[in-house]
Short mmCIF file of C-alpha atoms in Angstrom, two decimals:
data_model
loop_
_atom_site.label_atom_id
_atom_site.label_comp_id
_atom_site.label_asym_id
_atom_site.label_seq_id
_atom_site.Cartn_x
_atom_site.Cartn_y
_atom_site.Cartn_z
CA MET Q 1 138.72 91.01 93.08
CA GLY Q 2 138.25 93.21 90.33
CA ILE Q 3 135.96 95.60 92.54
CA ASN Q 4 136.73 99.30 92.72
CA MET Q 5 138.03 99.42 96.27
CA ASN Q 6 137.57 103.35 96.26
CA LYS Q 7 133.90 102.69 96.37
CA GLN Q 8 133.65 100.32 99.33
CA THR Q 9 132.06 102.80 101.44
CA LYS Q 10 129.30 103.72 98.86
CA LYS Q 11 125.62 103.01 99.79
CA ARG Q 12 122.42 103.25 98.10
CA SER Q 13 118.81 103.15 100.01
CA LEU Q 14 116.10 102.11 97.99
CA VAL Q 15 112.27 102.17 98.37
CA PHE Q 16 110.40 99.48 96.40
CA PHE Q 17 106.88 100.85 95.90
CA LEU Q 18 104.32 97.86 95.26
CA VAL Q 19 101.43 98.56 93.11
CA PRO Q 20 98.51 96.07 93.69
CA HIS Q 21 98.86 92.84 91.17
CA PHE Q 22 102.61 93.62 91.00
CA THR Q 23 104.69 90.92 89.14
CA LEU Q 24 106.75 88.65 91.38
CA LEU Q 25 109.43 87.65 89.09
CA PRO Q 26 111.08 91.25 88.28
CA PHE Q 27 110.48 92.19 91.91
CA ALA Q 28 112.37 89.12 93.28
CA GLY Q 29 115.09 89.50 90.48
CA ALA Q 30 115.94 93.00 91.53
CA ILE Q 31 116.09 92.48 95.26
CA GLU Q 32 118.08 89.01 94.80
CA THR Q 33 120.65 90.82 92.54
CA LEU Q 34 121.10 93.40 95.06
CA ARG Q 35 121.40 91.04 98.20
CA ILE Q 36 123.85 89.02 96.33
CA ALA Q 37 125.97 92.17 95.70
CA ASN Q 38 125.85 92.95 99.34
CA ARG Q 39 127.08 89.34 100.00
CA MET Q 40 130.05 89.82 97.64
CA LEU Q 41 130.98 93.16 99.06
CA GLY Q 42 130.87 91.96 102.64
CA TYR Q 43 128.68 94.93 103.67
CA SER Q 44 125.22 96.37 102.92
CA ALA Q 45 125.85 98.50 100.13
CA TYR Q 46 122.20 98.37 99.19
CA GLU Q 47 119.53 98.69 101.85
CA TRP Q 48 115.96 98.58 100.75
CA ARG Q 49 112.32 98.97 102.33
CA LEU Q 50 109.02 98.12 100.88
CA ALA Q 51 106.03 100.76 100.70
CA SER Q 52 102.35 100.89 99.65
CA VAL Q 53 99.84 103.42 99.56
CA ASP Q 54 98.35 102.73 102.91
CA GLY Q 55 101.35 100.77 104.52
CA GLN Q 56 99.20 97.36 104.22
CA LYS Q 57 100.01 94.26 102.60
CA VAL Q 58 100.00 94.14 98.80
CA HIS Q 59 99.08 91.13 96.83
CA SER Q 60 101.00 90.34 93.52
CA SER Q 61 99.30 89.17 90.35
CA SER Q 62 100.04 85.37 91.48
CA GLY Q 63 97.98 86.17 94.62
CA ILE Q 64 101.08 86.06 97.11
CA GLY Q 65 100.63 88.94 99.63
CA MET Q 66 103.89 90.91 100.47
CA GLU Q 67 104.29 92.83 103.71
CA VAL Q 68 105.58 96.37 103.46
CA ASN Q 69 107.47 98.58 105.89
CA SER Q 70 105.92 102.02 105.19
CA SER Q 71 102.92 103.85 103.78
CA LEU Q 72 102.95 106.61 101.17
CA ALA Q 73 102.32 109.03 104.02
CA ASP Q 74 105.52 107.96 105.72
CA GLU Q 75 107.54 108.02 102.54
CA ARG Q 76 106.54 111.69 102.20
CA ARG Q 77 107.60 112.47 105.47
CA PHE Q 78 110.93 110.59 104.90
CA LEU Q 79 111.67 112.70 102.00
CA SER Q 80 112.67 115.63 104.39
CA GLY Q 81 114.62 113.65 107.00
CA GLU Q 82 117.63 111.15 107.26
CA SER Q 83 115.35 108.39 105.75
CA ARG Q 84 115.18 109.98 102.33
CA PRO Q 85 115.98 107.10 99.71
CA SER Q 86 118.48 107.66 96.85
CA MET Q 87 116.26 105.52 94.49
CA VAL Q 88 112.52 104.94 94.29
CA ILE Q 89 111.26 101.87 92.27
CA VAL Q 90 107.77 101.39 91.30
CA CYS Q 91 106.64 97.58 90.92
CA SER Q 92 103.65 96.85 89.08
CA GLY Q 93 102.28 94.30 86.69
CA ILE Q 94 98.78 93.68 85.40
CA TYR Q 95 95.90 96.02 85.40
CA VAL Q 96 98.30 98.99 85.96
CA GLU Q 97 96.14 101.08 83.78
CA GLU Q 98 93.51 101.21 86.51
CA PHE Q 99 96.03 102.45 89.09
CA HIS Q 100 95.50 106.30 89.62
CA ASN Q 101 96.74 108.08 92.58
CA LYS Q 102 97.39 111.69 92.63
CA SER Q 103 99.40 111.46 95.99
CA VAL Q 104 101.80 108.89 94.55
CA ASN Q 105 102.13 111.02 91.50
CA ALA Q 106 103.21 114.02 93.58
CA TRP Q 107 105.32 111.95 95.84
CA LEU Q 108 107.44 110.60 92.79
CA ARG Q 109 107.89 114.15 91.23
CA GLU Q 110 108.93 115.57 94.64
CA ALA Q 111 111.56 112.64 95.33
CA TYR Q 112 112.76 113.15 91.79
CA ASN Q 113 113.01 116.91 92.24
CA ARG Q 114 115.14 116.34 95.53
CA GLY Q 115 117.65 114.14 93.60
CA ALA Q 116 116.31 110.66 94.02
CA ALA Q 117 116.73 108.27 91.12
CA ILE Q 118 113.34 106.98 90.15
CA GLY Q 119 112.90 103.63 88.39
CA SER Q 120 110.05 101.02 87.44
CA LEU Q 121 109.76 97.15 86.92
CA CYS Q 122 107.50 95.54 84.37
CA THR Q 123 104.70 98.03 83.65
CA GLY Q 124 105.83 100.45 86.24
CA ALA Q 125 106.74 103.00 83.50
CA HIS Q 126 102.80 103.72 83.43
CA VAL Q 127 102.83 105.13 86.75
CA LEU Q 128 106.14 107.24 86.18
CA ALA Q 129 104.21 108.53 82.95
CA GLN Q 130 101.33 109.44 85.06
CA ALA Q 131 103.48 111.53 87.19
CA GLY Q 132 104.76 113.50 84.06
CA LEU Q 133 108.24 111.96 84.70
CA LEU Q 134 108.62 110.52 81.35
CA ASN Q 135 107.89 113.32 78.97
CA GLY Q 136 110.60 113.49 76.49
CA LYS Q 137 112.52 110.69 78.24
CA ARG Q 138 113.29 107.37 76.90
CA CYS Q 139 111.83 104.38 78.87
CA ALA Q 140 110.84 100.68 78.46
CA ILE Q 141 107.87 98.75 79.40
CA HIS Q 142 106.99 95.01 78.80
CA TRP Q 143 106.20 94.34 75.00
CA GLU Q 144 102.62 93.34 75.75
CA ASN Q 145 101.89 96.67 77.27
CA LEU Q 146 103.77 98.81 74.82
CA PRO Q 147 100.96 99.71 72.22
CA GLY Q 148 98.51 100.82 75.02
CA PHE Q 149 101.31 102.68 76.58
CA SER Q 150 102.50 104.50 73.39
CA GLU Q 151 98.85 105.52 72.62
CA THR Q 152 98.23 106.94 76.08
CA PHE Q 153 101.51 108.49 76.55
CA PRO Q 154 102.79 109.89 73.18
CA GLN Q 155 104.98 112.29 74.86
CA ALA Q 156 107.12 109.35 76.16
CA GLU Q 157 109.81 107.83 74.09
CA VAL Q 158 109.02 104.09 74.72
CA TYR Q 159 111.11 101.27 73.36
CA ALA Q 160 110.81 97.45 73.32
CA ASP Q 161 114.32 97.36 75.28
CA LEU Q 162 115.13 95.38 78.16
CA TYR Q 163 115.79 98.50 80.13
CA GLU Q 164 116.38 102.26 79.66
CA VAL Q 165 118.29 104.74 81.71
CA ASP Q 166 117.66 108.26 80.89
CA GLY Q 167 119.50 110.46 83.34
CA ASN Q 168 118.18 109.54 86.67
CA LEU Q 169 115.21 107.76 85.35
CA TYR Q 170 115.40 103.91 85.19
CA THR Q 171 112.81 101.64 83.40
CA CYS Q 172 112.60 98.12 82.91
CA ALA Q 173 110.39 95.76 80.72
CA GLY Q 174 110.08 93.16 83.58
CA GLY Q 175 110.59 89.29 83.74
CA THR Q 176 114.42 88.73 84.07
CA ALA Q 177 115.37 92.26 82.64
CA SER Q 178 115.26 93.47 86.22
CA LEU Q 179 118.53 91.51 86.72
CA ASP Q 180 120.10 93.34 83.98
CA MET Q 181 118.98 96.72 84.93
CA MET Q 182 120.15 96.13 88.58
CA LEU Q 183 123.48 94.76 87.33
CA ASN Q 184 123.76 98.00 85.15
CA LEU Q 185 123.20 99.82 88.49
CA ILE Q 186 125.77 97.65 90.42
CA GLY Q 187 128.27 98.35 87.61
CA GLN Q 188 127.90 101.96 87.75
CA ASP Q 189 128.78 101.90 91.67
CA PHE Q 190 131.21 99.19 91.77
CA GLY Q 191 132.54 98.12 88.23
CA GLU Q 192 132.41 95.16 86.17
CA GLY Q 193 134.41 92.99 88.60
CA LEU Q 194 131.40 92.79 90.95
CA VAL Q 195 129.03 92.48 88.25
CA ASN Q 196 130.77 89.35 86.83
CA ARG Q 197 130.77 87.78 90.58
CA VAL Q 198 126.97 88.38 90.87
CA CYS Q 199 126.39 86.92 87.49
CA GLU Q 200 128.07 83.88 88.65
CA GLN Q 201 126.21 83.59 91.67
CA HIS Q 202 122.99 84.11 89.56
CA LEU Q 203 124.16 81.27 87.20
CA THR Q 204 123.96 84.03 84.47
CA ASP Q 205 125.99 83.15 81.60
CA ARG Q 206 126.10 86.78 80.38
CA VAL Q 207 125.18 90.45 80.95
CA ARG Q 208 122.61 91.37 78.39
CA SER Q 209 122.82 94.94 77.02
CA ALA Q 210 119.97 97.55 77.54
CA HIS Q 211 118.88 97.23 73.89
CA ASP Q 212 118.61 93.27 73.67
CA ARG Q 213 115.39 92.40 72.40
CA GLN Q 214 112.47 91.40 74.81
CA ARG Q 215 110.86 88.83 72.39
CA LEU Q 216 112.16 86.09 70.51
CA PRO Q 217 113.26 86.75 67.05
CA LEU Q 218 110.47 86.55 64.40
CA ARG Q 219 112.33 83.45 63.01
CA ALA Q 220 111.80 81.66 66.24
CA ARG Q 221 108.65 82.88 67.28
CA LEU Q 222 106.80 82.09 64.02
CA GLY Q 223 108.91 79.05 62.86
CA VAL Q 224 109.50 80.81 59.71
CA GLN Q 225 112.90 80.50 57.57
CA ASN Q 226 112.44 82.51 54.74
CA SER Q 227 114.20 85.75 55.20
CA LYS Q 228 111.93 87.76 52.62
CA VAL Q 229 108.72 86.73 54.65
CA LEU Q 230 110.33 87.67 57.91
CA SER Q 231 111.30 91.14 56.36
CA ILE Q 232 107.89 91.76 55.05
CA ILE Q 233 106.29 90.84 58.37
CA GLU Q 234 108.80 93.22 60.12
CA LEU Q 235 107.60 95.83 57.74
CA MET Q 236 103.95 95.14 58.45
CA GLU Q 237 104.44 95.23 62.28
CA SER Q 238 106.10 98.69 61.71
CA ASN Q 239 103.05 99.93 59.94
CA LEU Q 240 99.81 99.22 61.84
CA SER Q 241 98.18 102.43 62.14
CA GLU Q 242 98.64 103.53 58.40
CA PRO Q 243 98.63 99.94 56.50
CA LEU Q 244 100.92 99.67 53.58
CA SER Q 245 99.27 98.39 50.15
CA LEU Q 246 100.51 95.15 48.92
CA LEU Q 247 102.04 97.29 45.89
CA GLU Q 248 104.11 99.07 48.50
CA ILE Q 249 105.27 96.18 50.33
CA ALA Q 250 106.04 94.36 47.01
CA ASP Q 251 108.32 97.37 45.99
CA ASP Q 252 110.09 97.67 49.26
CA ALA Q 253 110.64 93.89 49.21
CA GLY Q 254 111.88 93.88 45.63
CA LEU Q 255 109.24 90.96 44.80
CA SER Q 256 106.10 90.75 42.75
CA ARG Q 257 102.80 90.90 44.28
CA ARG Q 258 102.01 87.35 42.77
CA GLN Q 259 105.50 86.26 44.31
CA ILE Q 260 104.32 87.64 47.85
CA GLU Q 261 101.13 85.90 47.65
CA ARG Q 262 102.54 82.42 46.97
CA LEU Q 263 105.26 82.91 49.51
CA PHE Q 264 102.77 83.90 52.11
CA ARG Q 265 100.46 80.85 51.17
CA GLN Q 266 103.43 78.55 51.68
CA GLU Q 267 105.02 79.85 54.82
CA MET Q 268 102.04 81.19 56.86
CA GLY Q 269 99.12 79.44 55.34
CA ARG Q 270 97.14 82.55 54.38
CA SER Q 271 97.35 85.61 52.12
CA PRO Q 272 99.62 88.48 52.98
CA ALA Q 273 96.51 90.84 53.49
CA ARG Q 274 94.80 88.37 55.82
CA TYR Q 275 97.94 87.94 57.86
CA TYR Q 276 98.54 92.03 57.96
CA LEU Q 277 94.80 92.18 59.28
CA GLU Q 278 95.37 89.73 61.93
CA ILE Q 279 98.28 91.21 63.25
CA ARG Q 280 96.49 94.63 63.20
CA LEU Q 281 93.55 93.18 65.12
CA ASP Q 282 95.96 91.67 67.65
CA ARG Q 283 97.33 95.12 68.33
CA ALA Q 284 93.56 96.35 68.74
CA ARG Q 285 93.06 93.53 71.33
CA HIS Q 286 95.92 94.78 73.25
CA LEU Q 287 94.68 98.34 73.30
CA LEU Q 288 91.02 97.15 74.27
CA VAL Q 289 92.38 95.27 77.38
CA GLN Q 290 95.19 97.80 78.27
CA SER Q 291 93.73 101.09 77.78
CA SER Q 292 90.34 103.05 78.02
CA MET Q 293 90.73 104.54 74.63
CA PRO Q 294 87.15 104.62 73.03
CA VAL Q 295 86.58 101.77 70.41
CA VAL Q 296 86.79 104.34 67.56
CA GLU Q 297 90.16 105.41 68.46
CA VAL Q 298 91.45 102.19 68.75
CA ALA Q 299 90.08 101.28 65.26
CA VAL Q 300 91.93 104.40 63.94
CA ALA Q 301 95.30 103.60 65.87
CA CYS Q 302 95.20 100.08 64.12
CA GLY Q 303 94.52 101.47 60.64
CA PHE Q 304 90.79 100.99 60.12
CA VAL Q 305 88.60 103.55 58.28
CA SER Q 306 85.57 103.02 60.42
CA ALA Q 307 84.36 101.73 63.65
CA SER Q 308 81.74 99.53 61.89
CA HIS Q 309 84.38 97.77 59.74
CA PHE Q 310 86.74 97.50 62.72
CA SER Q 311 84.08 95.58 64.65
CA LYS Q 312 83.01 93.53 61.87
CA CYS Q 313 86.51 92.21 61.30
CA TYR Q 314 87.04 91.94 65.01
CA ARG Q 315 84.22 89.65 65.53
CA GLU Q 316 85.05 87.40 62.76
CA LEU Q 317 88.36 86.77 64.05
CA TYR Q 318 87.77 86.61 67.80
CA ASN Q 319 84.10 85.56 67.86
CA ARG Q 320 83.11 88.46 69.93
CA SER Q 321 82.83 92.35 69.44
CA PRO Q 322 85.39 95.01 70.77
CA GLN Q 323 82.92 96.14 73.20
CA GLN Q 324 82.52 92.62 74.53
CA GLU Q 325 86.17 91.98 74.63
CA ARG Q 326 86.46 95.17 76.95
CA ALA Q 327 83.52 94.13 79.09
CA GLU Q 328 85.12 90.60 79.84
CA ARG Q 329 88.28 92.10 80.79
CA LYS Q 330 86.20 94.44 83.26
CA LEU Q 331 84.60 91.41 84.50
CA THR Q 332 87.93 89.61 84.93
CA MET Q 333 89.32 92.38 86.94
CA THR Q 334 86.49 92.63 89.42
CA SER Q 335 86.68 89.05 89.88
CA ASN Q 336 90.33 89.20 90.69
CA ARG Q 337 89.81 92.25 93.22
CA THR Q 338 86.83 90.35 95.20
CA GLY Q 339 88.89 87.08 95.42
CA VAL Q 340 86.66 85.18 93.18
CA VAL Q 341 89.58 84.49 90.94
CA VAL Q 342 93.18 84.37 91.88
#
């Protein structure tokens, strides 16, 4: 069977803590991976329960409500008894930046200090960082949330990986990456044989490594084939807070400024300076909607020398000011919470 028989009696108990607007896909992927592992083993090696702050139903980002088994108060009591979990996984999604709960932070720290593994799905690393658990630790978060997260929690070592395991801390970028993180856990517990059998049930053709990329390669994402243009764009994306001059880019690429100008006109339909500006503004937009950073700090983080210049460029590209962008996002959040929009 390829399963380590010496581990047949091993068990893990997990608590999935649901944050409002959590994403269903990574949550379901994690649960189903563990369920299939149990089925392949023939016994419940993995047991779980769902928890929320108040013990009440939690609605996902798709509007589907999920009943839970326990409240935060219950879980804090369980830490000192037989129901103490061996692993706690925070499940969140959109609007995680608005979730602030000191009691949740204290519970996560206590569970960690008592030896429980602490994990997160999708944007849950944000909650773990709020609790101070990711200081100096490697972690993963969804690529869309990475800019805001890295600015808010500079002490965390965040990567655009599928998942990260740093000691007893497990973080996952979300989406289908939750399958990969759970397969890693199953592999630790029972070996590669069980992992392969679970993959077959999942109709998954391979086990992805933790460091596989989250996003499509630039070549596929942009529809660009020219390797020089792609390498220049990668260089630009790596230098957003302190933009490089075209001369510096040319020296790195081994091309003249005129050659770079011509290549970008042909491949991207715009000048390299314009393209560089657009990806900086795209990062600024993510920071505006995913963090509470003052507009002037967003401007500095994206390489603008002044807030006025930043606002001018932002309005020209997006037809609204940075302040309007943030206000529209708050309005959308309020609508979702009141049920006007699902």
